[in-house]
XYZ file of C-alpha atoms in Angstrom:
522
model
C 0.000 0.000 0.000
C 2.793 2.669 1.216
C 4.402 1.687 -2.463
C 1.688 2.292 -4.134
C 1.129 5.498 -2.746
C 4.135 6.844 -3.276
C 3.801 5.806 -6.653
C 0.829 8.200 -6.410
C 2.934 11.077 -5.105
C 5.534 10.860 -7.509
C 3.596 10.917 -10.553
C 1.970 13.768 -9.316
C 4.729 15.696 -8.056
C 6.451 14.416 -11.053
C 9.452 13.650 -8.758
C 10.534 10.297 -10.952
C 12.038 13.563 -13.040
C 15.449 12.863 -11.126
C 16.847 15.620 -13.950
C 15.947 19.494 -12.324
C 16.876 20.993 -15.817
C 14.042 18.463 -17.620
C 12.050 19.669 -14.256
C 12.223 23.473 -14.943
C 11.598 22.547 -19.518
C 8.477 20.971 -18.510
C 7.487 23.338 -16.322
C 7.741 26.261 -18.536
C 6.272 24.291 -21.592
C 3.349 23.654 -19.116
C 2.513 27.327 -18.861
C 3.109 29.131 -21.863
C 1.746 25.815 -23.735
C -1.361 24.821 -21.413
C -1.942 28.509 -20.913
C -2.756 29.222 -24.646
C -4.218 26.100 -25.244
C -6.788 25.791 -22.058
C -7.957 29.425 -23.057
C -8.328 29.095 -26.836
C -10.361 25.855 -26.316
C -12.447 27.267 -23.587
C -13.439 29.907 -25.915
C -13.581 27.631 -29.093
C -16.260 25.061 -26.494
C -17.984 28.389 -25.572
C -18.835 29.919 -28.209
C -20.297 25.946 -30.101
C -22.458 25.514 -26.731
C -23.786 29.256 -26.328
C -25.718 28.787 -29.819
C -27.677 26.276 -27.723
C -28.377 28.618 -24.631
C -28.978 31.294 -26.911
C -31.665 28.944 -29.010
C -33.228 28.153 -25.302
C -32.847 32.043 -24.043
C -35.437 33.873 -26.925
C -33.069 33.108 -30.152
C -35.592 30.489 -31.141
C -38.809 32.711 -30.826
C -37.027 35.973 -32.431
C -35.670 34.598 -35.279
C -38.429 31.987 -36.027
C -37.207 28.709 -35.586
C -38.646 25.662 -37.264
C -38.458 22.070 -36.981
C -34.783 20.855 -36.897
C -33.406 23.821 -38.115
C -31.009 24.329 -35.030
C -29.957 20.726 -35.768
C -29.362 22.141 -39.247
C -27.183 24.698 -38.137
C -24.742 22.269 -35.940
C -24.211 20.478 -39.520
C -23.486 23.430 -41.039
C -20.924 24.500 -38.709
C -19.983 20.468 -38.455
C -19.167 20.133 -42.460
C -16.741 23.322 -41.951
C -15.344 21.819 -39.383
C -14.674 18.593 -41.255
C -13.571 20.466 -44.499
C -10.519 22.441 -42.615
C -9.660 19.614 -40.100
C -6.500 18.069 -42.516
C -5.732 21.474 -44.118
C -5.527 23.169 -40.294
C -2.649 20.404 -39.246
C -0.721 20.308 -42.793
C -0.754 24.299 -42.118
C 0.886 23.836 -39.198
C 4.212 22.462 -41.354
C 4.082 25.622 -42.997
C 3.129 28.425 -40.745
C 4.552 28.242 -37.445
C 1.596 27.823 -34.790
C 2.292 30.718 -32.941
C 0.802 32.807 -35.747
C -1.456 30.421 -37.155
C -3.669 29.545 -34.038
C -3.821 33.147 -32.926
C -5.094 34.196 -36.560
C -7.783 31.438 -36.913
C -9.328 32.719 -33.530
C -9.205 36.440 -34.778
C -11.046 34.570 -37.786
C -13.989 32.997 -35.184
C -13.994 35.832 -33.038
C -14.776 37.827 -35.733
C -17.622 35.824 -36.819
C -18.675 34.847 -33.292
C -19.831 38.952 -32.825
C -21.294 38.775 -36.715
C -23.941 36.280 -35.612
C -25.304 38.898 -32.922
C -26.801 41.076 -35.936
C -28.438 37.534 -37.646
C -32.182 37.652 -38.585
C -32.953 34.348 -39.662
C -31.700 30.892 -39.426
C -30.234 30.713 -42.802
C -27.443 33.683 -42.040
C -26.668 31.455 -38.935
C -25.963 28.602 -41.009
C -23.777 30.413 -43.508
C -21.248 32.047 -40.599
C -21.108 28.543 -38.438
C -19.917 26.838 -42.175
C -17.173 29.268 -42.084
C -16.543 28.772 -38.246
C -16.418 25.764 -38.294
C -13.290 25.871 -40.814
C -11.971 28.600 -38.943
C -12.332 26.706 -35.362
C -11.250 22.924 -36.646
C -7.524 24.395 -35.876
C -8.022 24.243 -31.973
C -8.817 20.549 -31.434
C -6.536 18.291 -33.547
C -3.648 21.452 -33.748
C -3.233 21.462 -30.008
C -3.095 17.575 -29.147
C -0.701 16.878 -32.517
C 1.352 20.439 -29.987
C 0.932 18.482 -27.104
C 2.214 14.686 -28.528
C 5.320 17.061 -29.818
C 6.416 18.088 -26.407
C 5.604 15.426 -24.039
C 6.140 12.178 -23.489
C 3.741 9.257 -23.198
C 4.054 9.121 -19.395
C 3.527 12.876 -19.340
C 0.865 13.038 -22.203
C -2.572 11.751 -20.602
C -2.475 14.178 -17.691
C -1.670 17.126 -20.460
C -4.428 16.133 -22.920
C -7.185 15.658 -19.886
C -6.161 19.259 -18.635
C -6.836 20.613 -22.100
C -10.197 18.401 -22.791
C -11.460 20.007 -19.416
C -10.863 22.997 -20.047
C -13.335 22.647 -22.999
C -15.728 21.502 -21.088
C -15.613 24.327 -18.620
C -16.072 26.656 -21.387
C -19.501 24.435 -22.427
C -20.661 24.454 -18.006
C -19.777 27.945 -17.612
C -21.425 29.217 -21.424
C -25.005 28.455 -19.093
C -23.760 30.421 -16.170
C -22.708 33.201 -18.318
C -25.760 33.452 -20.783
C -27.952 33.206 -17.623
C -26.243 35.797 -16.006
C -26.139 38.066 -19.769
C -29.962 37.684 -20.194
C -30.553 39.148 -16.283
C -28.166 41.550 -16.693
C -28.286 43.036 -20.040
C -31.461 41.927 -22.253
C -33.041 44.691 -23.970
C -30.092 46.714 -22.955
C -29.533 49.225 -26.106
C -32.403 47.316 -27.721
C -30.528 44.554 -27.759
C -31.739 40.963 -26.563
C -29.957 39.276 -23.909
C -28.627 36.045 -26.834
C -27.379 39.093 -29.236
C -25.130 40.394 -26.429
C -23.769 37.234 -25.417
C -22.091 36.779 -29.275
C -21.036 40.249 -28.379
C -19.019 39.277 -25.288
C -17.688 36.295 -26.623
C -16.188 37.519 -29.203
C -14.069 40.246 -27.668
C -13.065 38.283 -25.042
C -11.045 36.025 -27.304
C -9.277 38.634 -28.899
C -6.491 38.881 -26.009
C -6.044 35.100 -26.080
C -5.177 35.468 -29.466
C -2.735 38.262 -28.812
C -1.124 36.191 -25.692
C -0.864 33.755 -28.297
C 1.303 35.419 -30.856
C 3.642 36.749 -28.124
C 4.445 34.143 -26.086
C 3.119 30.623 -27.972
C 6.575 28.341 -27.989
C 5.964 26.224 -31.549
C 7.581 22.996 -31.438
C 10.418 21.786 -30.163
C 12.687 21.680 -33.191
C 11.288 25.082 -34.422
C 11.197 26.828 -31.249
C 12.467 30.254 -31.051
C 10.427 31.355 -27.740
C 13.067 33.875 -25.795
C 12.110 32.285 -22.175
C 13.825 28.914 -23.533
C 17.904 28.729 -23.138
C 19.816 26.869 -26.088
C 20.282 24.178 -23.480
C 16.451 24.022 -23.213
C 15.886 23.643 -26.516
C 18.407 20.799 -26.939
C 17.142 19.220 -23.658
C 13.115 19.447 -25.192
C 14.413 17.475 -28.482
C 16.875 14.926 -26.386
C 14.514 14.036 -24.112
C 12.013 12.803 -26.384
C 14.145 11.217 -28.721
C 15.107 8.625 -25.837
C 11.712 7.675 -25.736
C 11.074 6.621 -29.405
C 9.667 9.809 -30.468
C 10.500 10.790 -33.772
C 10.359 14.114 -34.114
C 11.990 15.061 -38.092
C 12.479 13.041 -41.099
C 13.289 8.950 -40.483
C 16.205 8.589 -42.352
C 16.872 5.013 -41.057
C 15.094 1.725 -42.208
C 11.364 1.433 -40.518
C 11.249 -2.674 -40.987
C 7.933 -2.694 -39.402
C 6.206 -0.539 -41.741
C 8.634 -1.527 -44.822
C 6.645 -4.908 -44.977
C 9.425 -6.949 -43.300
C 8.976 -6.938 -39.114
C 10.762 -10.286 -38.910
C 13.889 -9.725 -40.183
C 15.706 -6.278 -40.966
C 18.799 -8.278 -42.901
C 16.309 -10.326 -45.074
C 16.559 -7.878 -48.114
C 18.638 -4.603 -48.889
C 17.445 -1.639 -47.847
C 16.891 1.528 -50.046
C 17.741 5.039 -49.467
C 14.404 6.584 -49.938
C 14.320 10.079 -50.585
C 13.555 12.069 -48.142
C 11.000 14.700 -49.719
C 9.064 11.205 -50.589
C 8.709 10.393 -46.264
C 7.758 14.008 -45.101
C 6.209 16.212 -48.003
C 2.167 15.383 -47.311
C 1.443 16.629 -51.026
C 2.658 13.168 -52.766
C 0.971 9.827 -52.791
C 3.626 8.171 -51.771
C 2.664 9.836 -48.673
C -0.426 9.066 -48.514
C -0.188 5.387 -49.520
C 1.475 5.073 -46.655
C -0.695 6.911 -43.914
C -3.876 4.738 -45.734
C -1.971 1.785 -45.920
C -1.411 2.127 -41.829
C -3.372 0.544 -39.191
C -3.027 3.834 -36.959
C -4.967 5.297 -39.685
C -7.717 3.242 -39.452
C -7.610 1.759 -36.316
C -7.857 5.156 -34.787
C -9.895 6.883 -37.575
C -12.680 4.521 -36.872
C -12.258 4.285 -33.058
C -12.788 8.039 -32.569
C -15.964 7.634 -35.456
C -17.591 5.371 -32.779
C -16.378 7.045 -29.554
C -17.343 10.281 -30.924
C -20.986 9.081 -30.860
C -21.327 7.901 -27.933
C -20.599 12.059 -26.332
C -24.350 12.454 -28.280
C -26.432 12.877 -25.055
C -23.689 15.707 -24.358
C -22.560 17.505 -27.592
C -25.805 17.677 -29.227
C -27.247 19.207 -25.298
C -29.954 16.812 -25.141
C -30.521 17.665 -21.822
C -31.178 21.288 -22.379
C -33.727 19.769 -25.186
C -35.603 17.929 -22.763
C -36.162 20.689 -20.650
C -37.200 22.832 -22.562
C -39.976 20.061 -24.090
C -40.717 19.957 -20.358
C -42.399 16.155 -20.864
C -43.414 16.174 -16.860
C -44.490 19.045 -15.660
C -47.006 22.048 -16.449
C -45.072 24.371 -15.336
C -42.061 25.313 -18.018
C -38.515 25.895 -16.623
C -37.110 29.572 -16.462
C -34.564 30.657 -18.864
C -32.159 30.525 -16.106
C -33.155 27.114 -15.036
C -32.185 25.920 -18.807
C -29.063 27.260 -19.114
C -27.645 26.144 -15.269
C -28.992 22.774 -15.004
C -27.429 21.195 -18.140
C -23.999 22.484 -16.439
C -23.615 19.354 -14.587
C -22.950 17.394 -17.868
C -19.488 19.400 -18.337
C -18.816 19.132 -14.485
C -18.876 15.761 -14.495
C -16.811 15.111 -17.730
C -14.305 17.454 -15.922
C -13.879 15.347 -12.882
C -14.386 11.791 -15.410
C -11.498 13.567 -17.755
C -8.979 14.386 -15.302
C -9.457 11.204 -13.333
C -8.821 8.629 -16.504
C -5.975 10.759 -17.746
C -4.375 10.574 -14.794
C -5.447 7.037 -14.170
C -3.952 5.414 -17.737
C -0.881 8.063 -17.454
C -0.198 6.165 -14.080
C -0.890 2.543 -15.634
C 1.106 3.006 -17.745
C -0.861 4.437 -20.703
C -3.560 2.009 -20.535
C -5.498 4.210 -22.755
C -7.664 1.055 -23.459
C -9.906 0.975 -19.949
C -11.569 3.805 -20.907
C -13.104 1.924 -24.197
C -14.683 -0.368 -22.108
C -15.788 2.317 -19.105
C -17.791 4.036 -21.952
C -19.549 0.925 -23.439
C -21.049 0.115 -20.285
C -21.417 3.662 -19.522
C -23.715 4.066 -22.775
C -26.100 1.120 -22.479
C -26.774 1.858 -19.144
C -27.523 5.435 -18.948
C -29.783 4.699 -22.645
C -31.423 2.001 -20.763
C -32.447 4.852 -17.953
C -33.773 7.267 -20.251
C -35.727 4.531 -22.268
C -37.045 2.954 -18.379
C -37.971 6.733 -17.365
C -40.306 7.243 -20.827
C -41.595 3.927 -19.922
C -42.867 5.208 -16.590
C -44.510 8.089 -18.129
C -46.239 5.692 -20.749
C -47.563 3.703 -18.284
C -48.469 6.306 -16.076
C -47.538 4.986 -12.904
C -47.845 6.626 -9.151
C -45.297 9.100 -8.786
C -44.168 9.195 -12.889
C -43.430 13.111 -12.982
C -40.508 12.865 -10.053
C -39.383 9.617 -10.807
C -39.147 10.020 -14.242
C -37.280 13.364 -14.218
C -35.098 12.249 -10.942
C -34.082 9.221 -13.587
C -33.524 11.549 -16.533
C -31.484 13.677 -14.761
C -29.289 11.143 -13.638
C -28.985 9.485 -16.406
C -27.447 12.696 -18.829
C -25.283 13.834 -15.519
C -23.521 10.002 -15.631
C -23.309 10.290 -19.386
C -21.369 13.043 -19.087
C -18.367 10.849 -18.115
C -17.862 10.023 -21.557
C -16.440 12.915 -22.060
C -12.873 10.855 -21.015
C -12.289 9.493 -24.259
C -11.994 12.739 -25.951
C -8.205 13.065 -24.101
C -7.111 9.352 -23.437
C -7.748 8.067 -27.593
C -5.720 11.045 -28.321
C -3.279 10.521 -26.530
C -3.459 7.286 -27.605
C -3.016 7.997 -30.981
C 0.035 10.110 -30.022
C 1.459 7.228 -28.301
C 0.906 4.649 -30.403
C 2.142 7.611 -34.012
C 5.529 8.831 -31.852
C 7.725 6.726 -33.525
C 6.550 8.407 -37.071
C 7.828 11.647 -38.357
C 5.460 14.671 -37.089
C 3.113 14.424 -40.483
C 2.025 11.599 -39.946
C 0.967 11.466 -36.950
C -0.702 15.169 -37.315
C -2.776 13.984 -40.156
C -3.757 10.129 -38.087
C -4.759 12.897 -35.293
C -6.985 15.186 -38.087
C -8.299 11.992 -39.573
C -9.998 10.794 -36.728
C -11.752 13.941 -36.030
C -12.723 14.305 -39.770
C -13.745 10.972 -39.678
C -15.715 11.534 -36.363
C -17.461 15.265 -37.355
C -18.294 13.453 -40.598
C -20.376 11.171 -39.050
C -22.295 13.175 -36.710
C -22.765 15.657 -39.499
C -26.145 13.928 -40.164
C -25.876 11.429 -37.334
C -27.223 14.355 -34.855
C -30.362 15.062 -37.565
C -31.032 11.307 -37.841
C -30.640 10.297 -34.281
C -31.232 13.105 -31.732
C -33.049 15.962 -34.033
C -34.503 18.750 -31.464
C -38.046 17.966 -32.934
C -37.616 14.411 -31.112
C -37.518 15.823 -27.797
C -38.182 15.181 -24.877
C -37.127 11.154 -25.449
C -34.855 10.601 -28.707
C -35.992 6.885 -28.054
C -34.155 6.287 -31.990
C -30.975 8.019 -30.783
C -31.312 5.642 -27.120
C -31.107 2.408 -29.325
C -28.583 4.097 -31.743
C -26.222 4.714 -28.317
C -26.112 1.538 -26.661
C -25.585 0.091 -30.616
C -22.623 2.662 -30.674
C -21.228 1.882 -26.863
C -21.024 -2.051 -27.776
C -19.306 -1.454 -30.842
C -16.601 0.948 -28.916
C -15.942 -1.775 -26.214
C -15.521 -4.635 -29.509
C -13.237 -2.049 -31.547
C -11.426 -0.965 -28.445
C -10.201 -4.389 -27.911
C -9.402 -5.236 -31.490
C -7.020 -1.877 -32.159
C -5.522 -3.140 -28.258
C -4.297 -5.994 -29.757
C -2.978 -4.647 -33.451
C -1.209 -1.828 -31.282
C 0.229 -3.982 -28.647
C 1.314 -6.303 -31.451
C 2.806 -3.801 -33.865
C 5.187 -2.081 -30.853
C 6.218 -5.703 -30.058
C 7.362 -5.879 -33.666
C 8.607 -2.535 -33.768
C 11.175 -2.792 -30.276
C 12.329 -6.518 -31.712
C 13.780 -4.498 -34.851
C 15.457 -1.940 -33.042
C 16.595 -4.506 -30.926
C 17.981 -6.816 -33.852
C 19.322 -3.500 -35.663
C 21.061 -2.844 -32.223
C 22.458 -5.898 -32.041
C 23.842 -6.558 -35.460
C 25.491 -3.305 -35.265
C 27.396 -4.067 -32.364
C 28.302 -7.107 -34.182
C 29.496 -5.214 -37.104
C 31.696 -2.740 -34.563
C 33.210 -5.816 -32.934
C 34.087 -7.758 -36.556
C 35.959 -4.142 -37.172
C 37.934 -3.941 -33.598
C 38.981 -7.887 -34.302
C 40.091 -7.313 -37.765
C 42.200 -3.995 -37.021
């Protein structure tokens, strides 16, 4: 037990760092990195989730909503988020991050304070297209940032701090538009959802300038003034010694060349080097489609991304505002605080896993399996709680919501995945050159966003509120088929590194062999 805890205590306090330089890197990478990141993705989550609380605070009856058009606008924004999710990480081989994130949130800033002067639905849908490019540089840019600086025992804990921070920005968007429609509706004849565009997007104008100033790159790029030379060299080093490949593999990859077994079977070519990293050539792309971290993780994060539906697509806020058991409708301020307890629990769920498989080990895996049972259960619930209603039974109306409520606050646990598969991907891409692994990372949320570009309308469309019994049955079908694909791309991974660390091991050892023929023989 006293082992284990201080196990604990030194993963925490990060004191298995016995090197105080590597101690005082990371720390600086942590704040000037996590910093930008946290904020730009708090703002990026606040400004998809306040289109909901502005749809629930009078958006809906000023501008004239109609059937699913509000599910219409998510795909909108959705298929521009798809369309600029590989172009946003190839940019970032280009243009250095440090100008390119700030300038994409001037971009959605901009547009964020452009929807406050919308009169119809249709103008909605048109900026969130363009948003959605503009934001698809936040998600997929920051975690391919994060598997560039860190390594795998340092990456889970990283990625869950940046997930949550999302999330806060979709618990606190309820607080805040509650607080703007009190505070401010009507004020300079403006109504309370207007002003809350407003105030979202100035406030992510200084982000953007903190950004510019201060936002390090990567590690071989770097030029950030609070880093020493030694830094620099130490930040490159330090991840090289554990497998991560961070510029152009000039030495034979046998597990990837078709030949895991034996490295000395057949010659080896020189390949040209512009043919490994330039991500405008098919050879390039042969080989990221030809990959099993392409699909294994494409299609993972397709499935996983499903099962956040209760969350992302706010069902919760939905169902109140159908308000299925009770005469009485909630207030406006009711519907934008209660649904906060989704994102507070995928806080507490996110930090607690990423920690968890960082400690383990980067058993990345258990939270596959934690989010298929999560799924069928809390779908069962909801399904159980309409059933109560049908049948009218004593006591329905408290039951049925008490159930309800539980039900979307546990499912907002899922939230988990969205850090560990990352980082996941990150582990299991570190020993490929930087491309690749940023376009396996902007895959699998292409893949995902592709999906629930119609899967939301199909599924969980606002007109089937309060129940979504078709998107219930579509969830636990989803959740099984995580927990089955989960274990699958556990084995292919677990396989492939065993492949991969025999032919480093077999290149290791014939090259001593070779050195020692050469001593002998002088």
């Amino acid at each position: 037990m006293k082992a284990t805890l201080s196990k604990v205590h030194d993963y925490f306090s990060s004191a298995w760092r016995s090197n105080p330089a590597e101690r005082k890197l990371v720390r600086k990478i942590d704040f000037f990195i996590l910093t930008f990141c946290c904020l730009s993705y708090f703002l990026n989550y606040l400004d998809r989730t306040n289109l909901t609380n502005a749809y629930v605070s009078g958006m809906r009856e000023d501008l004239d909503f109609r059937g699913d058009q509000l599910n219409q606008i998510n795909t909108c924004f959705t298929v521009g988020y798809v369309l600029g999710q590989i172009p946003s990480n190839l940019s970032l081989h280009y243009v250095k991050p440090r100008y390119f994130f700030p300038a994409m949130m001037v971009v959605w800033a901009g547009l964020t304070m452009v929807t406050a002067s919308t009169h119809t639905p249709q103008a909605i849908m048109a900026i969130r297209f363009f948003q959605g490019m503009a934001e698809a540089s936040t998600f997929v840019g920051t975690h391919y940032i994060l598997g560039s600086w860190y390594t795998e025992r340092e990456l889970g804990k990283r990625s869950g701090i940046f997930t949550a921070s999302g999330l806060a920005g979709t618990m606190i968007g309820g607080f805040i538009q509650s607080g703007i429609y009190t505070s401010m509706d009507n004020r300079h004849g403006l109504r309370g959802w207007r002003w809350l565009f407003i105030i979202d997007g100035i406030i992510t104008l200084p982000v953007a300038i903190y950004g510019f100033l201060f936002f390090p790159d990567t590690p071989n790029t770097t030029t950030a003034p609070y880093l020493t030379p030694s830094e620099r060299e130490l930040a490159v080093s330090r991840l090289k010694q554990h497998g991560h490949l961070l510029e152009p593999n000039h030495e034979p990859d046998y597990e990837h060349r078709g030949d895991a077994s034996s490295p000395s079977s057949q010659p080896q070519q020189q390949e040209d080097p512009r043919t490994i990293t330039s991500p405008l050539t098919w050879a390039f792309v042969k080989r990221v489609l030809g990959s099993h971290e392409w699909w294994g993780f494409v299609v993972l994060w397709i499935i996983a991304g499903e099962t956040e539906s209760f969350s992302s697509n706010t069902l919760l806020a939905l169902y109140m505002k159908s308000s299925p058991t009770s005469s009485a409708p909630y207030t406006v301020s009711q519907l934008n605080n209660y649904p906060t307890g989704v994102p507070a629990v995928g806080i507490v769920s996110t930090l607690f896993w990423a920690a968890l498989t960082d400690f383990l080990g980067g058993k990345r895996y258990l939270v596959g399996y934690f989010i298929g049972v999560t799924g069928v259960a809390t779908s069962s619930m909801i399904l159980g709680a309409k059933g109560m209603m049908d049948r009218q039974e004593d006591g329905w109306e408290a039951r049925s919501t008490a159930i309800v409520f539980a039900a979307y606050y546990w499912a907002g646990t899922v939230y988990a995945c969205q850090a560990t598969f990352f980082a996941w991907a990150n582990d299991a891409t570190r020993h490929r050159e930087p491309v690749f692994r940023s376009v396996v990372l902007a895959g699998m949320n292409l893949g995902s966003n592709a999906v629930n570009a119609w899967w939301s309308i199909v599924f969980y469309g606002a007109s089937m509120a309060p129940w979504f019994v078709r998107g219930m049955y579509a969830m636990m079908a989803t959740s099984i088929a995580l927990a089955a694909w989960t274990a699958g791309l556990t084995f292919v991974t677990s396989r492939a590194e065993k492949r991969r660390r025999l032919g480093a091991m077999r290149v290791s050892s014939e090259s001593r062999g070779t050195s020692g023929k050469a001593t002998e023989s002088g």
